Short mmCIF file of C-alpha atoms in Angstrom, two decimals:
data_model
loop_
_atom_site.label_atom_id
_atom_site.label_comp_id
_atom_site.label_asym_id
_atom_site.label_seq_id
_atom_site.Cartn_x
_atom_site.Cartn_y
_atom_site.Cartn_z
CA MET A 1 -0.03 -0.02 -0.01
CA ASP A 2 1.31 3.49 -0.94
CA TYR A 3 0.90 5.15 2.44
CA ARG A 4 1.23 8.95 2.16
CA TYR A 5 -0.23 10.29 5.39
CA ILE A 6 0.07 9.74 9.09
CA LEU A 7 -2.37 10.89 11.75
CA SER A 8 -0.92 12.21 15.05
CA VAL A 9 -2.88 12.57 18.26
CA ASP A 10 -1.69 14.69 21.22
CA LEU A 11 -3.35 13.85 24.52
CA GLY A 12 -2.82 17.16 26.35
CA THR A 13 -3.94 18.38 29.70
CA SER A 14 -6.38 21.05 28.40
CA PHE A 15 -6.82 19.97 24.74
CA ILE A 16 -6.63 16.97 22.51
CA LYS A 17 -5.02 17.80 19.18
CA SER A 18 -5.04 15.85 15.97
CA ALA A 19 -3.07 16.49 12.76
CA ILE A 20 -2.54 14.75 9.42
CA TYR A 21 0.94 14.87 7.85
CA ASP A 22 2.34 13.70 4.62
CA THR A 23 5.70 11.96 4.60
CA GLU A 24 7.44 15.24 3.63
CA GLY A 25 6.37 16.83 6.87
CA ASN A 26 3.56 18.99 5.43
CA CYS A 27 0.54 19.36 7.72
CA HIS A 28 -2.72 18.97 5.81
CA ALA A 29 -5.15 19.42 8.67
CA MET A 30 -4.96 20.11 12.41
CA THR A 31 -7.80 20.46 14.93
CA ARG A 32 -8.30 20.35 18.66
CA ALA A 33 -11.02 19.50 21.19
CA GLU A 34 -11.27 20.64 24.79
CA VAL A 35 -10.80 18.17 27.71
CA LYS A 36 -12.98 18.64 30.76
CA SER A 37 -11.37 18.54 34.17
CA ASP A 38 -12.60 18.49 37.76
CA ASN A 39 -10.66 20.92 39.94
CA SER A 40 -13.50 21.87 42.16
CA GLN A 41 -11.50 21.50 45.40
CA PRO A 42 -7.93 22.50 46.35
CA GLY A 43 -5.45 19.76 45.41
CA ILE A 44 -7.87 17.92 43.14
CA PHE A 45 -7.39 17.81 39.38
CA VAL A 46 -8.89 14.77 37.69
CA GLN A 47 -10.14 13.92 34.21
CA HIS A 48 -12.56 11.11 33.52
CA GLY A 49 -11.39 8.54 31.03
CA THR A 50 -14.70 8.44 29.15
CA GLU A 51 -14.62 12.21 28.67
CA ILE A 52 -11.04 12.17 27.49
CA PHE A 53 -11.83 9.37 25.06
CA ASP A 54 -14.92 11.30 23.78
CA SER A 55 -12.68 14.30 23.15
CA VAL A 56 -10.26 12.05 21.23
CA LEU A 57 -13.07 10.81 19.02
CA THR A 58 -14.38 14.36 18.49
CA CYS A 59 -10.97 15.66 17.58
CA ILE A 60 -10.09 12.84 15.11
CA ARG A 61 -13.53 13.22 13.46
CA ARG A 62 -12.89 16.91 12.99
CA VAL A 63 -9.45 16.44 11.49
CA THR A 64 -10.58 13.71 9.09
CA LYS A 65 -13.48 15.99 8.03
CA GLU A 66 -11.14 18.86 7.40
CA PHE A 67 -8.61 16.63 5.53
CA ALA A 68 -9.03 16.85 1.78
CA GLY A 69 -6.80 13.88 0.91
CA ASP A 70 -7.50 10.12 0.52
CA ARG A 71 -8.24 8.66 3.95
CA ARG A 72 -7.32 5.22 2.67
CA LYS A 73 -3.72 6.40 2.36
CA ILE A 74 -3.46 7.17 6.13
CA GLY A 75 -0.91 4.52 7.09
CA ALA A 76 -0.80 4.86 10.89
CA ILE A 77 -2.01 6.71 13.90
CA GLY A 78 0.62 7.79 16.42
CA PHE A 79 0.15 9.15 19.93
CA THR A 80 1.88 11.65 22.13
CA GLY A 81 0.79 13.50 25.26
CA GLN A 82 1.13 13.79 29.00
CA MET A 83 4.04 11.90 30.42
CA ALA A 84 3.36 11.74 34.13
CA GLY A 85 0.35 10.46 36.03
CA PHE A 86 -1.64 7.34 36.41
CA MET A 87 -4.93 5.67 35.53
CA GLY A 88 -6.36 2.35 36.64
CA VAL A 89 -8.86 0.40 34.53
CA ASP A 90 -10.67 -2.91 35.00
CA SER A 91 -10.57 -5.88 32.67
CA GLN A 92 -13.08 -4.25 30.33
CA TRP A 93 -11.12 -0.97 30.10
CA ASN A 94 -13.58 0.91 32.40
CA ASP A 95 -11.99 3.85 34.14
CA ILE A 96 -11.72 3.09 37.85
CA THR A 97 -9.36 5.79 39.15
CA THR A 98 -9.89 8.63 36.63
CA TRP A 99 -6.77 10.16 34.98
CA SER A 100 -4.73 11.83 37.68
CA CYS A 101 -1.72 13.91 36.58
CA SER A 102 0.80 15.88 38.65
CA LEU A 103 -1.70 18.74 39.07
CA ASP A 104 -3.71 16.38 41.31
CA THR A 105 -1.61 16.77 44.48
CA ARG A 106 -3.42 14.47 46.89
CA TYR A 107 -0.62 11.91 46.36
CA LEU A 108 2.16 14.23 47.60
CA PRO A 109 2.32 12.89 51.18
CA TYR A 110 2.90 9.41 49.75
CA ALA A 111 5.51 10.78 47.28
CA GLU A 112 7.41 12.51 50.06
CA SER A 113 7.29 9.35 52.20
CA GLN A 114 8.52 7.19 49.29
CA MET A 115 11.25 9.67 48.49
CA ARG A 116 12.58 9.54 52.01
CA HIS A 117 12.84 5.74 51.91
CA LEU A 118 13.49 5.08 48.18
CA GLY A 119 14.87 8.36 46.86
CA ASP A 120 18.29 6.94 45.96
CA GLN A 121 16.76 3.93 44.17
CA PHE A 122 14.30 6.08 42.25
CA LEU A 123 17.18 8.16 41.02
CA THR A 124 19.63 5.43 40.14
CA ILE A 125 17.22 2.71 38.84
CA SER A 126 14.25 4.63 37.46
CA GLY A 127 16.07 7.79 36.60
CA THR A 128 13.75 10.09 38.46
CA ASN A 129 13.67 12.54 41.33
CA SER A 130 9.92 12.91 40.97
CA PRO A 131 8.05 9.56 40.76
CA LEU A 132 4.32 9.78 40.10
CA MET A 133 2.77 6.37 39.35
CA ALA A 134 4.39 4.69 42.35
CA PRO A 135 3.06 7.08 45.00
CA LYS A 136 -0.22 7.60 43.23
CA CYS A 137 -0.87 3.83 43.28
CA GLU A 138 -0.04 3.69 46.97
CA TRP A 139 -2.33 6.73 47.64
CA PHE A 140 -5.23 5.17 45.73
CA VAL A 141 -4.84 1.71 47.38
CA ASN A 142 -4.80 3.23 50.82
CA ASP A 143 -7.46 5.91 50.36
CA PHE A 144 -9.82 4.02 48.00
CA PRO A 145 -9.24 0.31 48.78
CA GLU A 146 -12.61 -0.92 47.39
CA LYS A 147 -12.10 0.77 44.05
CA ALA A 148 -8.44 -0.28 43.95
CA SER A 149 -9.50 -3.93 44.14
CA GLN A 150 -11.24 -3.52 40.74
CA VAL A 151 -8.08 -2.39 38.92
CA ALA A 152 -6.70 -4.84 36.39
CA LYS A 153 -4.02 -2.52 35.00
CA TYR A 154 -2.39 0.78 35.92
CA MET A 155 -1.33 2.79 32.90
CA MET A 156 -0.81 6.15 31.19
CA ILE A 157 -3.52 7.96 29.26
CA SER A 158 -1.98 7.03 25.91
CA SER A 159 -2.18 3.37 26.90
CA TYR A 160 -5.91 3.78 27.63
CA VAL A 161 -6.73 5.53 24.32
CA ILE A 162 -4.77 2.93 22.27
CA GLY A 163 -6.49 0.03 24.09
CA LYS A 164 -9.93 1.55 23.57
CA LEU A 165 -9.47 2.42 19.88
CA GLY A 166 -8.07 -1.03 19.15
CA GLN A 167 -10.54 -2.79 21.46
CA CYS A 168 -7.47 -4.68 22.72
CA ARG A 169 -7.47 -7.33 25.39
CA ILE A 170 -6.51 -5.88 28.80
CA GLU A 171 -3.50 -8.19 28.98
CA ASP A 172 -2.21 -6.49 25.79
CA ALA A 173 -2.06 -3.04 27.40
CA VAL A 174 1.19 -1.23 26.55
CA LEU A 175 3.29 1.69 27.72
CA GLY A 176 5.78 3.45 25.49
CA SER A 177 9.36 3.40 26.82
CA SER A 178 9.60 7.25 27.00
CA TYR A 179 6.87 7.18 29.73
CA ILE A 180 8.57 4.76 32.12
CA THR A 181 10.88 7.17 34.00
CA TRP A 182 8.18 9.03 35.94
CA THR A 183 6.38 5.90 36.96
CA GLY A 184 9.20 5.35 39.48
CA LEU A 185 8.75 1.63 38.89
CA ALA A 186 10.99 0.88 35.91
CA ASP A 187 14.65 0.04 35.37
CA ILE A 188 15.44 2.50 32.59
CA LYS A 189 18.77 0.87 31.65
CA ARG A 190 17.11 -2.54 31.13
CA GLY A 191 13.82 -1.11 29.68
CA GLU A 192 11.66 -3.22 31.97
CA TRP A 193 9.78 -3.01 35.27
CA SER A 194 12.08 -3.13 38.32
CA GLU A 195 11.22 -5.98 40.60
CA GLU A 196 12.99 -4.13 43.47
CA LEU A 197 11.10 -0.85 43.05
CA CYS A 198 7.76 -2.58 42.49
CA ARG A 199 8.16 -4.75 45.57
CA LYS A 200 9.25 -1.90 47.78
CA SER A 201 6.38 0.29 46.48
CA GLY A 202 3.88 -2.50 47.10
CA ILE A 203 2.93 -2.88 43.42
CA SER A 204 2.72 -6.18 41.54
CA THR A 205 4.18 -6.16 38.01
CA GLU A 206 1.04 -8.09 36.96
CA VAL A 207 -0.98 -4.83 37.09
CA LEU A 208 1.47 -2.94 34.87
CA PRO A 209 1.39 -2.79 31.06
CA LYS A 210 4.00 -4.19 28.65
CA ILE A 211 6.80 -1.74 27.94
CA VAL A 212 7.25 -1.16 24.20
CA GLY A 213 9.37 1.06 21.88
CA GLY A 214 8.07 4.30 20.44
CA SER A 215 7.86 2.89 16.99
CA GLU A 216 6.06 -0.31 17.89
CA ILE A 217 2.56 -1.16 16.58
CA CYS A 218 0.36 -1.82 19.58
CA GLY A 219 -2.99 -2.56 17.97
CA TYR A 220 -5.18 -1.75 14.97
CA LEU A 221 -8.16 0.56 14.68
CA SER A 222 -11.22 -1.55 15.33
CA ASN A 223 -14.25 -1.78 13.09
CA ARG A 224 -16.35 -0.11 15.72
CA TYR A 225 -14.27 3.08 15.98
CA ALA A 226 -13.35 3.14 12.35
CA ASP A 227 -17.06 3.64 11.63
CA VAL A 228 -17.24 6.33 14.28
CA LEU A 229 -14.21 8.18 12.95
CA GLY A 230 -14.86 7.75 9.23
CA LEU A 231 -11.57 5.95 8.72
CA PRO A 232 -10.67 2.53 7.27
CA SER A 233 -10.46 -0.18 9.92
CA GLY A 234 -7.16 -1.89 10.66
CA ILE A 235 -4.99 1.27 10.66
CA PRO A 236 -1.92 0.49 12.91
CA LEU A 237 -1.95 2.25 16.29
CA VAL A 238 1.64 3.20 17.26
CA ALA A 239 2.87 3.80 20.82
CA GLY A 240 4.66 7.01 20.02
CA ALA A 241 6.29 9.04 22.80
CA GLY A 242 5.59 11.48 25.56
CA ASP A 243 5.11 15.06 24.35
CA LYS A 244 8.54 16.28 25.50
CA ILE A 245 10.34 13.40 23.72
CA ALA A 246 8.20 13.62 20.65
CA GLY A 247 9.13 17.32 20.48
CA CYS A 248 12.79 16.25 20.58
CA VAL A 249 12.19 13.90 17.64
CA GLY A 250 10.31 16.56 15.67
CA SER A 251 13.04 19.09 16.30
CA GLY A 252 15.85 16.80 15.32
CA ILE A 253 17.26 16.47 18.85
CA LEU A 254 18.67 13.05 18.02
CA HIS A 255 22.48 13.44 18.25
CA SER A 256 24.53 13.21 21.46
CA GLY A 257 24.81 16.63 23.05
CA ASP A 258 21.77 18.15 21.33
CA THR A 259 19.76 20.30 23.65
CA ILE A 260 16.21 21.82 23.46
CA PHE A 261 14.14 24.08 25.73
CA GLU A 262 10.38 23.94 25.40
CA THR A 263 8.55 27.12 26.54
CA SER A 264 5.12 25.70 27.31
CA SER A 265 2.70 25.09 30.19
CA TYR A 266 5.45 23.02 31.78
CA GLY A 267 8.67 24.54 30.50
CA ALA A 268 11.33 21.86 30.06
CA VAL A 269 14.96 21.31 28.98
CA SER A 270 16.09 18.07 27.33
CA CYS A 271 19.68 17.18 26.61
CA LEU A 272 20.59 13.98 24.80
CA GLN A 273 23.62 12.18 26.30
CA GLN A 274 25.35 8.83 26.16
CA GLU A 275 24.93 6.81 29.37
CA TYR A 276 23.04 7.94 32.48
CA ARG A 277 25.02 9.67 35.17
CA PRO A 278 22.73 11.04 37.87
CA ASN A 279 23.77 14.03 39.94
CA PRO A 280 23.02 12.78 43.50
CA GLU A 281 24.00 16.05 45.07
CA ARG A 282 21.71 18.39 43.08
CA ARG A 283 19.03 15.98 41.87
CA ASP A 284 17.87 18.45 39.33
CA TYR A 285 17.39 16.39 36.20
CA ASP A 286 15.84 13.06 35.32
CA ALA A 287 16.73 10.56 32.56
CA ILE A 288 14.31 9.41 29.88
CA PRO A 289 15.21 6.57 27.56
CA ALA A 290 15.90 7.70 23.99
CA PHE A 291 15.58 5.61 20.88
CA SER A 292 19.11 4.34 20.60
CA LYS A 293 20.77 1.96 23.04
CA ASP A 294 22.35 3.66 26.07
CA GLN A 295 21.13 7.13 25.15
CA TYR A 296 19.05 9.22 27.44
CA TYR A 297 17.34 12.60 27.43
CA LEU A 298 18.48 14.33 30.57
CA HIS A 299 15.35 16.26 31.41
CA ARG A 300 14.15 18.95 33.78
CA TYR A 301 10.72 20.40 33.74
CA LEU A 302 9.39 23.46 35.58
CA PRO A 303 5.89 22.66 36.89
CA GLY A 304 3.33 25.11 35.58
CA SER A 305 5.81 27.74 34.33
CA GLY A 306 3.68 28.72 31.31
CA ILE A 307 0.53 28.42 33.40
CA THR A 308 2.09 30.87 35.90
CA LEU A 309 2.74 33.42 33.18
CA LYS A 310 -0.91 33.20 32.08
CA TRP A 311 -2.05 33.36 35.68
CA PHE A 312 -0.04 36.57 36.14
CA LEU A 313 -1.72 38.31 33.24
CA ASP A 314 -5.15 37.04 34.17
CA THR A 315 -4.71 38.20 37.84
CA PHE A 316 -2.73 41.39 37.31
CA GLY A 317 -3.83 42.30 33.81
CA SER A 318 -4.04 45.78 32.50
CA GLY A 319 -7.80 45.63 32.36
CA GLU A 320 -7.72 46.43 28.64
CA ALA A 321 -9.99 44.58 26.35
CA GLY A 322 -8.44 41.80 24.28
CA ASP A 323 -7.53 38.12 24.35
CA SER A 324 -4.51 36.54 26.04
CA ARG A 325 -2.33 36.94 22.97
CA GLN A 326 -2.92 40.65 22.97
CA GLN A 327 -2.08 40.78 26.69
CA PHE A 328 1.15 38.92 26.01
CA ALA A 329 2.00 41.22 23.12
CA GLU A 330 1.42 44.35 25.22
CA ILE A 331 3.61 43.24 28.08
CA GLU A 332 6.28 41.95 25.64
CA LYS A 333 6.85 45.55 24.48
CA LYS A 334 7.25 46.76 28.00
CA ILE A 335 9.62 44.07 29.26
CA ALA A 336 11.88 44.50 26.25
CA ALA A 337 12.73 48.00 27.52
CA LEU A 338 13.81 46.79 30.98
CA PRO A 339 17.44 45.89 31.84
CA CYS A 340 18.45 42.35 32.91
CA GLY A 341 17.76 41.86 36.56
CA SER A 342 14.46 43.76 36.41
CA GLU A 343 16.02 46.71 38.29
CA GLY A 344 16.73 44.83 41.46
CA LEU A 345 13.58 42.65 41.50
CA MET A 346 13.91 38.88 41.75
CA ALA A 347 11.15 36.20 41.63
CA VAL A 348 10.80 32.55 42.47
CA GLY A 349 8.29 31.39 39.89
CA LEU A 350 7.74 27.81 41.08
CA LEU A 351 4.16 28.46 42.32
CA GLY A 352 3.37 24.76 42.20
CA GLY A 353 6.56 23.54 43.86
CA SER A 354 9.64 21.87 42.41
CA ALA A 355 9.75 18.45 40.72
CA MET A 356 13.55 18.11 40.45
CA PRO A 357 14.38 17.86 43.25
CA LEU A 358 10.92 17.02 44.55
CA ASN A 359 9.81 19.72 46.90
CA GLY A 360 6.13 20.37 47.28
CA GLU A 361 6.63 23.18 49.82
CA ILE A 362 8.24 25.72 47.45
CA ARG A 363 5.93 28.59 46.48
CA GLY A 364 6.24 31.81 44.54
CA SER A 365 7.78 35.04 45.71
CA TRP A 366 9.11 38.40 44.60
CA VAL A 367 11.92 40.03 46.50
CA GLY A 368 13.41 43.50 46.19
CA HIS A 369 10.46 45.51 44.84
CA THR A 370 10.08 49.17 45.52
CA TRP A 371 7.55 51.85 44.60
CA SER A 372 9.32 52.28 41.28
CA HIS A 373 8.53 48.70 40.10
CA ARG A 374 5.63 48.24 37.78
CA ARG A 375 3.70 45.26 36.51
CA GLU A 376 6.21 44.58 33.74
CA HIS A 377 9.06 44.30 36.24
CA PHE A 378 7.26 41.54 38.08
CA TYR A 379 6.52 39.67 34.82
CA ARG A 380 10.12 39.96 33.58
CA ALA A 381 11.31 38.75 36.94
CA LEU A 382 9.27 35.55 36.43
CA LEU A 383 10.80 35.00 33.10
CA GLU A 384 14.30 35.51 34.54
CA SER A 385 13.55 33.03 37.33
CA TYR A 386 12.95 30.25 34.79
CA ALA A 387 16.13 31.27 32.91
CA TYR A 388 18.07 30.82 36.15
CA GLU A 389 16.55 27.37 36.61
CA LEU A 390 17.69 26.52 33.06
CA LYS A 391 21.19 27.82 33.57
CA LEU A 392 21.63 25.96 36.86
CA THR A 393 20.34 22.73 35.31
CA LEU A 394 22.79 23.00 32.43
CA ASP A 395 25.61 23.62 34.92
CA SER A 396 24.55 20.48 36.80
CA ILE A 397 24.56 18.39 33.62
CA HIS A 398 27.97 19.68 32.66
CA GLN A 399 29.25 18.76 36.11
CA MET A 400 28.43 15.07 35.44
CA TYR A 401 29.31 15.19 31.70
CA PRO A 402 32.43 17.35 31.51
CA GLU A 403 33.11 16.19 27.94
CA TRP A 404 29.91 17.92 26.81
CA ASN A 405 30.20 21.42 25.35
CA ARG A 406 28.22 23.39 27.97
CA TYR A 407 27.62 26.24 25.48
CA THR A 408 26.22 24.12 22.62
CA PRO A 409 23.42 25.89 20.73
CA ILE A 410 20.03 25.28 22.31
CA HIS A 411 16.86 24.81 20.22
CA VAL A 412 13.74 26.52 21.56
CA ILE A 413 10.20 25.56 20.77
CA GLY A 414 6.73 26.13 22.23
CA GLY A 415 4.43 29.04 22.56
CA GLY A 416 6.73 31.18 24.64
CA ALA A 417 9.38 30.95 21.89
CA GLY A 418 7.30 33.60 20.05
CA SER A 419 8.62 36.16 22.51
CA GLU A 420 11.90 37.53 21.28
CA THR A 421 12.60 39.11 24.69
CA TRP A 422 12.12 35.78 26.44
CA VAL A 423 14.49 34.01 24.05
CA LYS A 424 17.05 36.77 24.48
CA ILE A 425 16.78 36.42 28.30
CA LEU A 426 17.44 32.68 27.96
CA ALA A 427 20.49 33.25 25.75
CA ASP A 428 21.95 35.87 28.05
CA ALA A 429 21.32 33.87 31.22
CA THR A 430 22.83 30.66 29.90
CA GLY A 431 25.55 32.13 27.73
CA SER A 432 24.43 29.82 24.88
CA GLU A 433 23.22 30.58 21.37
CA PHE A 434 19.48 29.85 20.96
CA VAL A 435 17.95 28.60 17.72
CA ARG A 436 14.25 29.18 17.08
CA HIS A 437 12.46 27.12 14.49
CA SER A 438 9.50 27.93 12.29
CA ASP A 439 7.83 24.57 13.01
CA SER A 440 4.58 25.26 14.84
CA ASP A 441 4.21 21.88 16.51
CA ALA A 442 7.36 19.77 16.81
CA ALA A 443 5.72 17.12 19.05
CA MET A 444 2.97 16.35 16.53
CA TRP A 445 5.45 16.00 13.71
CA GLY A 446 7.76 13.93 15.88
CA THR A 447 4.85 11.60 16.63
CA ALA A 448 4.25 11.23 12.87
CA VAL A 449 7.95 10.39 12.33
CA LEU A 450 7.80 7.62 14.95
CA ALA A 451 4.55 6.23 13.46
CA GLY A 452 6.07 6.35 9.97
CA LYS A 453 9.07 4.39 11.12
CA ALA A 454 6.71 1.81 12.59
CA ILE A 455 5.12 1.07 9.24
CA GLY A 456 8.30 1.31 7.23
CA VAL A 457 7.87 4.59 5.35
CA PHE A 458 10.86 6.07 7.23
CA ASP A 459 14.10 4.19 7.67
CA SER A 460 15.81 6.48 10.19
CA LEU A 461 14.58 9.04 12.70
CA GLU A 462 17.73 11.09 12.26
CA GLN A 463 17.55 11.24 8.48
CA VAL A 464 13.87 12.29 8.46
CA SER A 465 14.15 14.95 11.14
CA ASP A 466 17.38 16.37 9.84
CA ARG A 467 15.95 16.57 6.29
CA ILE A 468 12.79 18.35 7.47
CA ARG A 469 14.75 20.66 9.75
CA MET A 470 16.91 21.85 6.84
CA ARG A 471 13.73 23.16 5.19
CA GLN A 472 12.67 25.15 8.26
CA ARG A 473 13.40 28.72 8.79
CA GLU A 474 15.73 29.32 11.76
CA GLU A 475 16.37 32.43 13.86
CA ARG A 476 19.44 32.61 15.97
CA PHE A 477 19.85 34.56 19.18
CA PHE A 478 23.34 35.19 20.60
CA PRO A 479 24.12 36.03 24.24
CA ASP A 480 25.28 39.44 25.22
CA GLU A 481 28.50 39.02 27.14
CA LYS A 482 27.85 41.87 29.55
CA ASN A 483 24.37 40.68 30.35
CA HIS A 484 25.65 37.11 30.76
CA LEU A 485 28.13 38.17 33.41
CA LEU A 486 25.33 39.96 35.25
CA TYR A 487 23.04 36.94 35.04
CA GLU A 488 25.82 34.66 36.32
CA LYS A 489 25.80 36.76 39.45
CA TYR A 490 22.01 36.85 39.70
CA ALA A 491 21.71 33.06 39.26
CA GLY A 492 23.84 32.59 42.31
CA ILE A 493 21.66 35.00 44.30
CA TYR A 494 18.52 33.18 43.01
CA GLU A 495 19.87 29.82 44.23
CA GLU A 496 20.64 31.29 47.64
CA LEU A 497 17.23 32.93 47.80
CA LYS A 498 15.43 29.64 47.22
CA ARG A 499 17.52 27.93 49.85
CA ASN A 500 16.94 30.66 52.45
CA LEU A 501 13.22 30.76 51.84
CA GLN A 502 12.83 27.01 52.45
CA ASP A 503 12.12 27.35 56.18
CA ILE A 504 9.64 30.11 55.47
CA TYR A 505 7.78 27.95 52.99
CA HIS A 506 7.66 25.14 55.54
CA GLN A 507 6.26 27.41 58.28
CA LEU A 508 3.64 28.84 55.96
CA LYS A 509 2.51 25.36 54.98
CA ASN A 510 2.25 24.20 58.53
#
């Protein structure tokens, strides 16, 4: 069959997105559908499996309706999306637990307890400072024992959607290898569930899905859902990768030393390295298996960084009419005129705590403001706080990988990359060149590349992504040496500020 198109599905926190690409990387249709969530009480953020699945069906129907090509030439459906959380289903794929991601914080006491007892094992075996599935399972078993007894498999949301679309047997449930780090239950070097971590976390490997590669076919679109979606039945369903790793594939971050920073709801840095060398002192990056043997994406994400920026404008907006994009554009002009360091104002922008290292007590703060500081100073200080986090993480990676060129060019993607001032701040703070791509959705294209490899239309991930990247328009941002020296100083002050505020955070919480 002459397959010319691939359908990508992104299972996001707020929206499901679908897109259809041809094998040259051209997007022929892209749509999205909202996902409902229940956050009616503090600490609760859950999404019902049936509602997520309905949004998936709605989104795929929309994209196939918009698509003008031949649907019979869609060769595969690949999946990306949220990388951390848990969901338990019964033997008939009925949602027992609901989908619970990191924004649902009821599990944190269990996470903190597990980290005290198993923190070193989580880091060295599972590659994480911030396990989610392990403590969430313990939380659910202890707090909802009757419901927990009905669970046949614990999984990620992508596993659930693939299983439903393919009407697979529950024993055939799968989990893509890029998702295993944040379960806290896997041995990332062996690519399998860790008997030691599962035993110490009180979880049987029998209730966990099979771990598969990102380019593995995990099922086929069933007759039932093919009719619902207006697609031919039997289309291969491909595991794909978590959104951060799919974005690496789509951006060509496939060679050792390549680095990318995603400016999104959860801002994140990923650096591809040979071997896994944890930093037990700082514990500020995790390791996610890549697609070549003994390669790992050293990864650090900043919980809710993009959400915090939106929160700031929603809460302290100018009051002028217009949508959020207009608000961002207005404040962008104002922060561009400010000097680095926001004229003596410094922020801690981790309003939802830190994931690496795990610290749920950290909150936001601004320090050093006077009557002369205005709204744009506070906003720029938030941006600078995330730049300090990036710089300190890169320093930590270089400490463990001294052979790596610390000042390698860094690729930047995501919604925040549209801000020239933000990218310049990142370049100045890190001392690295930043490269901005014209690609609007690297994760969706990366998902299509993985799915294309699964059905044989692509031979090599590197060749495909490099070829497509050569066609993209790139903009380069170089650091200002004077600003970089100032930011070096401010980053040290920022680290000291976080450390000194720790006792205050603890007292406020208790």
